XYZ file of C-alpha atoms in Angstrom:
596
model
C 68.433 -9.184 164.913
C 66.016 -10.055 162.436
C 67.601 -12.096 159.375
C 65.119 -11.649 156.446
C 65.145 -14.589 154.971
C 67.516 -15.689 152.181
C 66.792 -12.555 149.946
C 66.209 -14.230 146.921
C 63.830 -11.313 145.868
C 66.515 -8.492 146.543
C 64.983 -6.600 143.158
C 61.749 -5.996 145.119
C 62.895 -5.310 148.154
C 65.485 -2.448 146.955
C 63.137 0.183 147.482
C 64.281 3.922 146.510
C 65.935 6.040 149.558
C 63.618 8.727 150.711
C 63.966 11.555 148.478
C 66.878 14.813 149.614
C 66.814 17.687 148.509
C 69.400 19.143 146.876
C 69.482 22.723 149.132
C 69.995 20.536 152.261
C 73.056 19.042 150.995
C 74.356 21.843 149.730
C 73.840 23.515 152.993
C 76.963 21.334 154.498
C 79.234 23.162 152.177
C 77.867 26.659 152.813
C 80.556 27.422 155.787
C 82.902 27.721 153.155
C 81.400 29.308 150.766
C 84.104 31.692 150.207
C 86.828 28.865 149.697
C 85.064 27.039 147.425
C 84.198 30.467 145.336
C 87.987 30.543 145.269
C 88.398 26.917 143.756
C 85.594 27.792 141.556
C 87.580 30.385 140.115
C 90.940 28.423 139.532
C 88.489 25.473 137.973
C 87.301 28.138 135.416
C 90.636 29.995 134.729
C 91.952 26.156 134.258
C 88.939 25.484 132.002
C 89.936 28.622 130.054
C 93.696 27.390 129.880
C 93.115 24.243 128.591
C 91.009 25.541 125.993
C 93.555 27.313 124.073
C 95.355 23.472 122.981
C 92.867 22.801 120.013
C 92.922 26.150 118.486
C 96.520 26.595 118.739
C 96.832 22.893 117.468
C 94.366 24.344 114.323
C 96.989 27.557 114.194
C 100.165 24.727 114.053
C 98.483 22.710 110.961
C 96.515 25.307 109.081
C 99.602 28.138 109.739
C 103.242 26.926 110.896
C 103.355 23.823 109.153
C 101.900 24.700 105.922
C 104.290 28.037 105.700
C 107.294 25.940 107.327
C 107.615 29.330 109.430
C 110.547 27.543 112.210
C 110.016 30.677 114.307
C 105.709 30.772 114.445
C 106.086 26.828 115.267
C 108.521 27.221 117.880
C 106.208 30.640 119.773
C 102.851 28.015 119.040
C 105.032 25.068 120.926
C 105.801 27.252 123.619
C 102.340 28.421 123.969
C 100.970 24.697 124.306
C 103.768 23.717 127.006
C 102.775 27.258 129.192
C 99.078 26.520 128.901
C 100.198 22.699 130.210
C 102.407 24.069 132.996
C 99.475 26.788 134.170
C 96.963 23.863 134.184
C 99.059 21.907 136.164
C 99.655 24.177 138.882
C 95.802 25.259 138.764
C 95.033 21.594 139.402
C 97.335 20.723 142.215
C 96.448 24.277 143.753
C 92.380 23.559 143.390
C 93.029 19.371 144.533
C 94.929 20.849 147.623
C 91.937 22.826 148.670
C 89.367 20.541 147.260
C 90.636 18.134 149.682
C 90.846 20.187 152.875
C 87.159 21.466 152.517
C 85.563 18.097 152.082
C 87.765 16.710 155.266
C 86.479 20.168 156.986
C 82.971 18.946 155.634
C 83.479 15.018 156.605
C 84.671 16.147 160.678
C 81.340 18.881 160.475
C 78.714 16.080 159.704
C 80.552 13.188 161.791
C 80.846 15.826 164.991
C 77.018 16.894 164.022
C 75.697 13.313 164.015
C 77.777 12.174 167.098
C 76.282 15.693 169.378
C 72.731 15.490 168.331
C 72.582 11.571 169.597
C 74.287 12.343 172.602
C 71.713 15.000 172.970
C 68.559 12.507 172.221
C 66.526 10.688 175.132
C 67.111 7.502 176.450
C 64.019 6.250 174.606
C 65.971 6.480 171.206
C 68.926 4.089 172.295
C 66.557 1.530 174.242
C 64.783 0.812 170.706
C 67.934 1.608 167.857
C 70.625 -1.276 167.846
C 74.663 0.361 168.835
C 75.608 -1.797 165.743
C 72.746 0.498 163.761
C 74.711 3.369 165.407
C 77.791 2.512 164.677
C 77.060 1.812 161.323
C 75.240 4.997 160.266
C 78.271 6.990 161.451
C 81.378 4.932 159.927
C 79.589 3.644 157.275
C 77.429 6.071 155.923
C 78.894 9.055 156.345
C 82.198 7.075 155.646
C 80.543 6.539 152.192
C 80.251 10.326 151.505
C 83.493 11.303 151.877
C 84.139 10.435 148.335
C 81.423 13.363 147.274
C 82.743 16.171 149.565
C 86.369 14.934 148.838
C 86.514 14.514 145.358
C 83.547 14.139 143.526
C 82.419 17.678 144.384
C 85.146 19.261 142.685
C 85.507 16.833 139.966
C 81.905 17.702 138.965
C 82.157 21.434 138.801
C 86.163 21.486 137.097
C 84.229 18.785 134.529
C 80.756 20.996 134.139
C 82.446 23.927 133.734
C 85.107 22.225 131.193
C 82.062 20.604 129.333
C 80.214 24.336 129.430
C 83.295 25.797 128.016
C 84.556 23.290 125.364
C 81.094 23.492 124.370
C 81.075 27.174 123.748
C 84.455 26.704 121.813
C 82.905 24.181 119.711
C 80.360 26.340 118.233
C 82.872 29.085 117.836
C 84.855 26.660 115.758
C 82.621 25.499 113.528
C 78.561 25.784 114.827
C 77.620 22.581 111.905
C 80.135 19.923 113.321
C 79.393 21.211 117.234
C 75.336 20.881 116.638
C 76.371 17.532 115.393
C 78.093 16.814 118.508
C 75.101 17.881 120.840
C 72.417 15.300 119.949
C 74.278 12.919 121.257
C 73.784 14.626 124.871
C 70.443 14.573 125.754
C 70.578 10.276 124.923
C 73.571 9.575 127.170
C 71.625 12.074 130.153
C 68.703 10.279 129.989
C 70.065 6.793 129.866
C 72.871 7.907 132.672
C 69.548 9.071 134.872
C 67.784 5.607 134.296
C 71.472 3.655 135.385
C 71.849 5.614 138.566
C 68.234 6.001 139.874
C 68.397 2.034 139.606
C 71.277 2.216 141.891
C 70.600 4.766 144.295
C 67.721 1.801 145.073
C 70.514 -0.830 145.577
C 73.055 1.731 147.931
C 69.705 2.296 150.025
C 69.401 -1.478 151.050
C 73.026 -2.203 150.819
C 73.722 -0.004 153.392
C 70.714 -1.501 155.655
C 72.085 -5.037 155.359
C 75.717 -3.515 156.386
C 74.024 -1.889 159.416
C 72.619 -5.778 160.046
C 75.844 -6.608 159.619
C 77.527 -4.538 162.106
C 75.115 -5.008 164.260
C 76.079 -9.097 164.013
C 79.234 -8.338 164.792
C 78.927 -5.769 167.862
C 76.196 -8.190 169.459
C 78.080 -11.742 168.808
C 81.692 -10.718 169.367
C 81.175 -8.532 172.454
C 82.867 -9.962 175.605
C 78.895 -11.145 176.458
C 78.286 -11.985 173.318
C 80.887 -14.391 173.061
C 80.143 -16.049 176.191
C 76.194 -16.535 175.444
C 77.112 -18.415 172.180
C 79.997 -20.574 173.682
C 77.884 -21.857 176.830
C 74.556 -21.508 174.331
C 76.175 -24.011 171.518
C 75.483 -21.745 169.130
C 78.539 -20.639 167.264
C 77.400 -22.644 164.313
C 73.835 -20.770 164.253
C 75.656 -17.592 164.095
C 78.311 -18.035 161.932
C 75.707 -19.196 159.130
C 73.518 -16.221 160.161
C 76.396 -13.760 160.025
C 77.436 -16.156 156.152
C 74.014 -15.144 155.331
C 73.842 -11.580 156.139
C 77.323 -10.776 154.535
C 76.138 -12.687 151.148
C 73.258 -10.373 151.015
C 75.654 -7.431 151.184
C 77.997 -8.910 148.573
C 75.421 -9.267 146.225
C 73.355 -6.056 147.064
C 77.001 -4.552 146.592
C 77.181 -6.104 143.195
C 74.005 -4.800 142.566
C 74.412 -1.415 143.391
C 77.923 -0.968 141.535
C 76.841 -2.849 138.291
C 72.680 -1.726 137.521
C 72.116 -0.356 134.222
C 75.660 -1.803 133.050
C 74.808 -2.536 129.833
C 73.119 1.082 129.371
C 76.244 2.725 130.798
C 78.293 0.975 128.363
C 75.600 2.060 125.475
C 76.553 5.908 126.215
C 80.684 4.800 126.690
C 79.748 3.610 123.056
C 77.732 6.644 122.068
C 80.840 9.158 122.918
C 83.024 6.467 121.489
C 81.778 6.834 118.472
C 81.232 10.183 118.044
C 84.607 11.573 116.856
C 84.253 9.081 113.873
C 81.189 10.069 113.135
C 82.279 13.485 112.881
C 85.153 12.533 110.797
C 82.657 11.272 108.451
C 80.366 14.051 108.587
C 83.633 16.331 107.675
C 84.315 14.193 104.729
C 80.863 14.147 103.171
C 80.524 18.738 103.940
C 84.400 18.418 101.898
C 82.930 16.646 99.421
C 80.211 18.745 98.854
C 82.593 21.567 98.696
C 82.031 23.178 101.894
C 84.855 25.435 103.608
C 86.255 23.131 106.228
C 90.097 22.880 106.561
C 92.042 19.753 108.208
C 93.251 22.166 110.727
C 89.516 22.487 111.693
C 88.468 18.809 111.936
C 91.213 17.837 113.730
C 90.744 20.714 116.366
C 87.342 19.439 116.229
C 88.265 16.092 117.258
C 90.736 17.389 119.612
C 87.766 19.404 121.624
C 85.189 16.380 121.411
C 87.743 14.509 123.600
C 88.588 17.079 125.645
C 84.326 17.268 125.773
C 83.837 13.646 125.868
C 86.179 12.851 128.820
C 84.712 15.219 131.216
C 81.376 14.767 130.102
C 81.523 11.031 130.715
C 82.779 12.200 134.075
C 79.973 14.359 135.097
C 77.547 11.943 134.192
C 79.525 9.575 136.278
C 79.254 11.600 139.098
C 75.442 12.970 138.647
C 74.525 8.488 138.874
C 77.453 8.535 141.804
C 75.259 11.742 143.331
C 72.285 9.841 143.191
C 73.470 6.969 144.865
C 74.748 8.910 147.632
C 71.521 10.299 148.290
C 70.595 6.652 149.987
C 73.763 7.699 152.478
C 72.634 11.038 152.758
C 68.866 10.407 153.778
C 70.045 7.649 156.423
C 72.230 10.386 158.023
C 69.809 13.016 158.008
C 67.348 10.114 159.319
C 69.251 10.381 162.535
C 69.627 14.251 162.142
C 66.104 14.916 162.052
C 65.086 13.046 165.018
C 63.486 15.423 167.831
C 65.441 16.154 171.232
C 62.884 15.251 173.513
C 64.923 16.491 176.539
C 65.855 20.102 175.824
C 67.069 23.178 178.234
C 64.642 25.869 178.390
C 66.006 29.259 176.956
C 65.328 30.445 180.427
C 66.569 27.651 182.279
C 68.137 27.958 186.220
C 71.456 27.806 187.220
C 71.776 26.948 190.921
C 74.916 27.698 191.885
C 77.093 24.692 194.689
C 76.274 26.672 197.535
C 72.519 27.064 197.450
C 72.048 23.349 196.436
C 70.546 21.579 199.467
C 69.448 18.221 198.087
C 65.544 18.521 198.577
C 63.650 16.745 196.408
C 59.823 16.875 195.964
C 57.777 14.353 193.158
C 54.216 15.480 192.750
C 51.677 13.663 191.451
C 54.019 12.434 188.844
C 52.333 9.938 185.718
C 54.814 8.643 183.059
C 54.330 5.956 180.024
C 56.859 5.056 177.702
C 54.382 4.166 175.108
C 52.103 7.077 174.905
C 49.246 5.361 174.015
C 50.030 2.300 176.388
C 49.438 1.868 179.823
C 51.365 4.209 182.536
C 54.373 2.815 184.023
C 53.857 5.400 186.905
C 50.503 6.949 188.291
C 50.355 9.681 190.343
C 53.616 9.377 192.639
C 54.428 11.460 194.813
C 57.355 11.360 197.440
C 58.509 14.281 199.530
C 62.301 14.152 199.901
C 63.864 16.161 202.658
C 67.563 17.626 202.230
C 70.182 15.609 203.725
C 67.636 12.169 204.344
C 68.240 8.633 203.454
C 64.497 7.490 201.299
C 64.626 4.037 200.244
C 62.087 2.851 196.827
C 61.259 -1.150 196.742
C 59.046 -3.079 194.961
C 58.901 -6.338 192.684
C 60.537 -6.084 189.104
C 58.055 -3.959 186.966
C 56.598 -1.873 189.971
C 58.340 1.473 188.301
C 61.253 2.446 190.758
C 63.727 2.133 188.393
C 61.324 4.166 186.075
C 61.263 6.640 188.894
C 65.051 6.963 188.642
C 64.904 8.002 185.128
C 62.972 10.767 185.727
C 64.593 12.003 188.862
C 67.762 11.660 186.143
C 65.935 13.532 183.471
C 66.535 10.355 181.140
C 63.009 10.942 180.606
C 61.155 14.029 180.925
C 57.404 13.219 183.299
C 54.315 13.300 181.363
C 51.705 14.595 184.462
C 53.183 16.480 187.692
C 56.549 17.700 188.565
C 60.015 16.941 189.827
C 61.421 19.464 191.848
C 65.063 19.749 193.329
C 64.974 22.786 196.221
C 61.764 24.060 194.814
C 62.993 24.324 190.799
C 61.303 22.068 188.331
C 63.566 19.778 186.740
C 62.465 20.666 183.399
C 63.035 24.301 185.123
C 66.704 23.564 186.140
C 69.938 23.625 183.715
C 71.389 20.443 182.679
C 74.666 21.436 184.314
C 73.006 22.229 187.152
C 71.270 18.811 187.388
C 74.328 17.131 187.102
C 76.518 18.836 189.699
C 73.343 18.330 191.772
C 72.814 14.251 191.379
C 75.090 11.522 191.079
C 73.961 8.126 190.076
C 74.949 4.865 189.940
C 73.725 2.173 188.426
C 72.831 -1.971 189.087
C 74.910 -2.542 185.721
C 78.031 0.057 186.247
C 79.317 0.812 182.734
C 83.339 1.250 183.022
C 85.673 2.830 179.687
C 88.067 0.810 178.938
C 90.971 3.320 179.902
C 92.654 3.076 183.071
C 90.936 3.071 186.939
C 92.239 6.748 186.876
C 90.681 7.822 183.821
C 87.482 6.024 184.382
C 86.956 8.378 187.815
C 88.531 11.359 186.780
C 85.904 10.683 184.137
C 83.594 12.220 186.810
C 86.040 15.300 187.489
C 88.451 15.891 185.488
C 90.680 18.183 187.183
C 90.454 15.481 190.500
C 94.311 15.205 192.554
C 95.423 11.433 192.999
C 94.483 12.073 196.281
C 90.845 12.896 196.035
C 91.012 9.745 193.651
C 92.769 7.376 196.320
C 89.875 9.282 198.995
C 87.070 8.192 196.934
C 88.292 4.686 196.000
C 87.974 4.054 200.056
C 84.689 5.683 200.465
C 83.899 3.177 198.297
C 85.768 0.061 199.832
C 87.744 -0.719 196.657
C 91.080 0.991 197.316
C 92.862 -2.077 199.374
C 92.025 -4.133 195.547
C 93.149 -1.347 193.023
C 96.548 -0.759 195.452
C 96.996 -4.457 194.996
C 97.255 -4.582 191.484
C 101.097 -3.988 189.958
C 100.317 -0.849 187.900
C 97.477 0.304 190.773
C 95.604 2.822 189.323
C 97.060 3.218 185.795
C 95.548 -0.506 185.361
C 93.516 -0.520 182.367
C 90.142 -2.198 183.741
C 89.254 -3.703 179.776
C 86.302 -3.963 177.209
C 83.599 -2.810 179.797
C 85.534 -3.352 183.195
C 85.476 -7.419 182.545
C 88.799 -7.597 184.212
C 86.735 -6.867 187.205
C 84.050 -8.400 189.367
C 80.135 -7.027 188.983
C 80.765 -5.672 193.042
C 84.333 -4.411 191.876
C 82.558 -2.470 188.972
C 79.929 -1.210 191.146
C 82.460 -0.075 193.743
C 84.301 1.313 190.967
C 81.262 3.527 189.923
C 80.394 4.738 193.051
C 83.830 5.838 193.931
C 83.642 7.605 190.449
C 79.846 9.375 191.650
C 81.564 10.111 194.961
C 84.715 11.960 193.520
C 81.991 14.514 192.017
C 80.691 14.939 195.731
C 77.015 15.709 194.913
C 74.640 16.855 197.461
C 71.949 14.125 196.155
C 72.861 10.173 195.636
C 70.694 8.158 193.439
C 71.561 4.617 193.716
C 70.017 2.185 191.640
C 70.316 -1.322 193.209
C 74.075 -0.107 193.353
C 74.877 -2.675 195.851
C 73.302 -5.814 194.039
C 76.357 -7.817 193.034
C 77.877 -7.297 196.382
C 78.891 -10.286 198.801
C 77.601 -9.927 202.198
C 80.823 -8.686 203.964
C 81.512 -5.824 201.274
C 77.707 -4.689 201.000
C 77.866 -4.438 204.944
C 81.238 -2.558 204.598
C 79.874 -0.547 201.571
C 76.637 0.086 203.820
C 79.210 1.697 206.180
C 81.063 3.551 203.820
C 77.614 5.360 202.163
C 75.741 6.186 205.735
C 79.188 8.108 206.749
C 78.728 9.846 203.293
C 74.952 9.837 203.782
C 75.427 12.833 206.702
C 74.727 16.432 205.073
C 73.830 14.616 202.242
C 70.227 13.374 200.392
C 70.122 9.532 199.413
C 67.663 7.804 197.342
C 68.188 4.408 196.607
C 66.369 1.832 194.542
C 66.475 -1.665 195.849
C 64.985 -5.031 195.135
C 67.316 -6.672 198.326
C 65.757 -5.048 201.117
C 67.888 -6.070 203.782
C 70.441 -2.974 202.274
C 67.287 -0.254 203.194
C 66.398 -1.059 206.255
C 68.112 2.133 208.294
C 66.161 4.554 205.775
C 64.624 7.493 207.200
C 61.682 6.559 204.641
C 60.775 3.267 202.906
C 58.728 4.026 199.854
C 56.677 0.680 199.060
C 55.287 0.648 195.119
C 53.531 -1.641 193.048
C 52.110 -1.607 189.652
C 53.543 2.205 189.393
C 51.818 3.694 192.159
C 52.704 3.683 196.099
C 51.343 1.688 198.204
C 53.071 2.000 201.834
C 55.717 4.464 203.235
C 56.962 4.566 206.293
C 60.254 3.014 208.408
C 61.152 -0.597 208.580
C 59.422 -0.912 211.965
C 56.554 0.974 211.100
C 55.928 -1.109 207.505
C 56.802 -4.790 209.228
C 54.475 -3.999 212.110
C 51.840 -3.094 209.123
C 52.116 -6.555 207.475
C 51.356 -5.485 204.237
C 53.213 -5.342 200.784
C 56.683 -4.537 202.574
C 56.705 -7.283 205.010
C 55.153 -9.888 201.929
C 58.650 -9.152 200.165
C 61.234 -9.097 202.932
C 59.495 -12.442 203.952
C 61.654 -14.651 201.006
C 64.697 -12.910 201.992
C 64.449 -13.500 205.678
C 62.987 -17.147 204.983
């Protein structure tokens, strides 16, 4: 992870977010449009409540008091305590609802982010950091719910009490309420300045808390842990990880306190514009113009039923903008393309006509498109029901090979074909009834042994669980444990071996009972006994059924039907064991270290 250096220049490097627009956010709360109409309604029926205080406060000094009328007092008092009870039940009603839309909103966006990266290619999580991940989804949307929650509705019951006060100051008296409006257009413009400075700050903040994260997921991880201990290096990170969280304590101070000492100059602004009114209504009384007592002090009363809410909404239009840093990281992730996607037209081959043939033609793939090709024009012809075998060094491109026949990654030249259908061709769900894989690094919930297989079929019996677990010759170790297979296997299976985690994921593939097994040096942390047991186990399961395996240790391919020899990304020999040894060519040159 890179550090960054000390970030002494954090004013230059707190570039502005990429601008949002406004439509797309709005477009979250468009499902419930109809709810929020609702709540718009109470806010303005509220609005209209609350202004009847200052003109029946005028009515109580200009009329009752004056006349001592006992009786008028009493109906004006009773009006005032209404209008406080209907606001109050207005405002719990609209909170209520406020509330369960932005929760409705927060669960949309969180379930939205979390399906479209499940639905992105393997390319996107070999190059983004699961701290990065983690971070965009807990702490960035985390960091809206405020808005939907709260702010939302605080802005339009505040606009639309601002809007409305405003209209009753003019109807009051139009001289003191123009005098009351210049102050507006200062504290707007000096409230835009304040947050666009911030929305800066939140933008970088949030990518040095994404560092952070990332810190912690790599360094305190089970591996993690162990690579600093036996490294030396706790020291190294801890003052990398005191670094990193000093940046976001001071980007954090940054982005909370910007424009301060503006945002204080419009707090004194409203501050002092109720006294400035009061002298403004002393010099039109002096000069003999019409303005009762009643009126200036239902004046007053409205500029702070104006000024509170309007400090508000300016408050929330700087909170707004520096949201819009949170907002553009999580569309970031939003807008990035699904490279694998199902055709509209896409096959569904039902259990019974899936045979397990396999066919690659003249397949070419690079990761970097403008790089060189990991593969060049490979092509394998897979029978139904055989056992084909893939070797080569590290880097020749059968592991490569096995991402495609996944559909990790989708082939750039030629075709894949399973019993004659294009993959690209073929449903997902039909793919994946059709081929199970397992991997050289197994990767194991941490839930129980029972959940982590019936992870592969839900709906499997105990039996079928217990049947599997021997296929794979790692029943006689889970039955020895005191809570069997309700054992919770930990923070990526560590409480097991690398061969009990492998053994673990292939009884998991095998409880799905494909018709094609891909494994993928799947027997690479086994001792010698268990991979010959193991060897067993998977040519009993081999019969009726195709294999392909990817191997480095050749000594586990030896009974293929077909050995596949590649190098550099393209093949180079095929053939049997016999047939390649008695060849002397690329095969025999690496089964000569292991036999040596």
């Amino acid at each position: 992870m890179p550090d960054n250096g000390s970030r002494n220049a954090l004013d230059d490097e707190a570039d502005e977010a990429a601008p949002v627009s406004l439509r797309r956010v709005l477009s979250l709360f468009a499902p419930y449009r109809h709810r929020i109409a609702a709540i718009a309604a109470l806010i303005t029926l509220g609005a209209a409540v609350g202004l009847t205080t200052p003109f029946l406060l005028r009515a109580i000094i200009d009329e009752a008091l004056p006349k001592g009328d006992l009786g008028l007092l009493s109906l004006f008092v009773a009006a005032l305590i209404g209008a406080g009870a209907v606001s109050a039940v207005i405002n719990a009603t609209h909170a209520i609802l406020s509330s369960q839309i932005g929760q409705a909103i927060m669960h949309d966006l969180r379930v939205r982010v979390y399906g479209h990266l499940q639905s992105l290619s393997l390319g996107f999580f070999t190059h983004a950091r699961a701290g990065e991940i983690q971070s965009r989804i807990a702490n960035d949307i985390g960091g809206l719910q405020s808005l939907v929650t709260n702010t939302a509705h605080e802005l339009a019951r505040n606009l639309s009490l601002v809007i409305m006060t405003a209209v009753a100051m003019v109807l009051l008296d139009w001289r003191l309420a123009l005098f009351s409006m210049t102050v507006i257009p200062i504290v707007v413009r000096l409230s835009d300045h304040v947050g666009q400075k911030r929305e800066a700050y939140t933008h970088r903040q949030q990518e040095r808390m994404a560092d952070l994260s990332s810190t912690v997921q790599e360094t305190l991880s089970i591996s993690g842990v162990i690579l600093a201990r036996t490294m030396g290096r706790k020291d190294f990170l801890v003052r990398r990880f005191t670094r990193t969280s000093a940046d976001v304590g001071a980007l954090e101070v940054r982005s909370s306190t910007a424009g301060e000492w503006q945002w204080q100059l419009i707090y004194l602004l409203l501050q002092a514009l109720p006294a400035l009114t009061l002298l403004l209504g002393g010099w039109l009384i002096s000069r003999d113009v019409p303005i009762t007592i009643g009126t200036l002090v239902a004046m007053i009363a409205l500029q702070e039923q104006l000024l509170w809410p309007l400090e508000e909404v300016l408050r929330t239009g700087m909170e707004i903008r520096t949201t819009r840093a949170l907002f553009a990281r999580v569309f970031d992730y939003l807008d990035r393309p699904v490279e694998i996607v199902e055709r509209p037209d896409a096959i569904a081959l039902p259990p019974e006509r899936m045979r397990g043939a396999v066919a690659i033609e003249n397949v070419s793939f690079a990761y970097d498109k403008d790089g060189e090709p990991t593969l060049r024009d490979v092509s394998i012809d897979i029978p139904a029901g055989s056992h084909v075998a893939i070797v080569g060094a590290t880097g020749s491109g059968k592991t490569t090979l096995g991402y495609l026949l996944a559909r990790l990654y989708d082939v750039d030249q030629g075709a894949i074909r399973f019993d004659g259908v294009d993959i690209r061709d073929l449903k997902l769900a039909s793919l994946n009834e059709m081929l199970g894989v397992v991997t050289q690094e197994p990767y194991l919930l941490n839930a129980s042994i029972a959940d982590n297989l019936r992870f592969a079929r839900p709906e499997a019996t105990d039996a079928e669980l217990v049947a599997a677990a021997r296929a794979a010759q790692i029943a006689a170790q889970i039955e020895a444990l005191p809570e069997g297979y309700n054992t919770v296997v930990g923070e990526r299976g560590y409480r097991f071996s690398g061969g009990e985690k492998q053994r673990l994921a292939l009884a998991r593939t095998i409880l799905r009972d494909p018709p094609i097994l891909l494994l993928d040096e799947a027997t690479s942390a086994l001792d010698t006994q268990t991979e010959q047991a193991m060897s067993a186990a998977l040519a009993a399961l081999s019969k009726g059924r195709t294999t392909i395996t990817i191997a480095h240790r050749l000594s586990t391919v030896r009974s293929a039907d077909l050995i596949v020899v590649m190098k550099r990304g393209q093949v180079v020999e095929r053939g049997t064991h016999d047939m390649l040894m008695a060849q002397g060519g690329a095969y025999a040159a690496l089964l000569r270290p292991e036999e040596g």
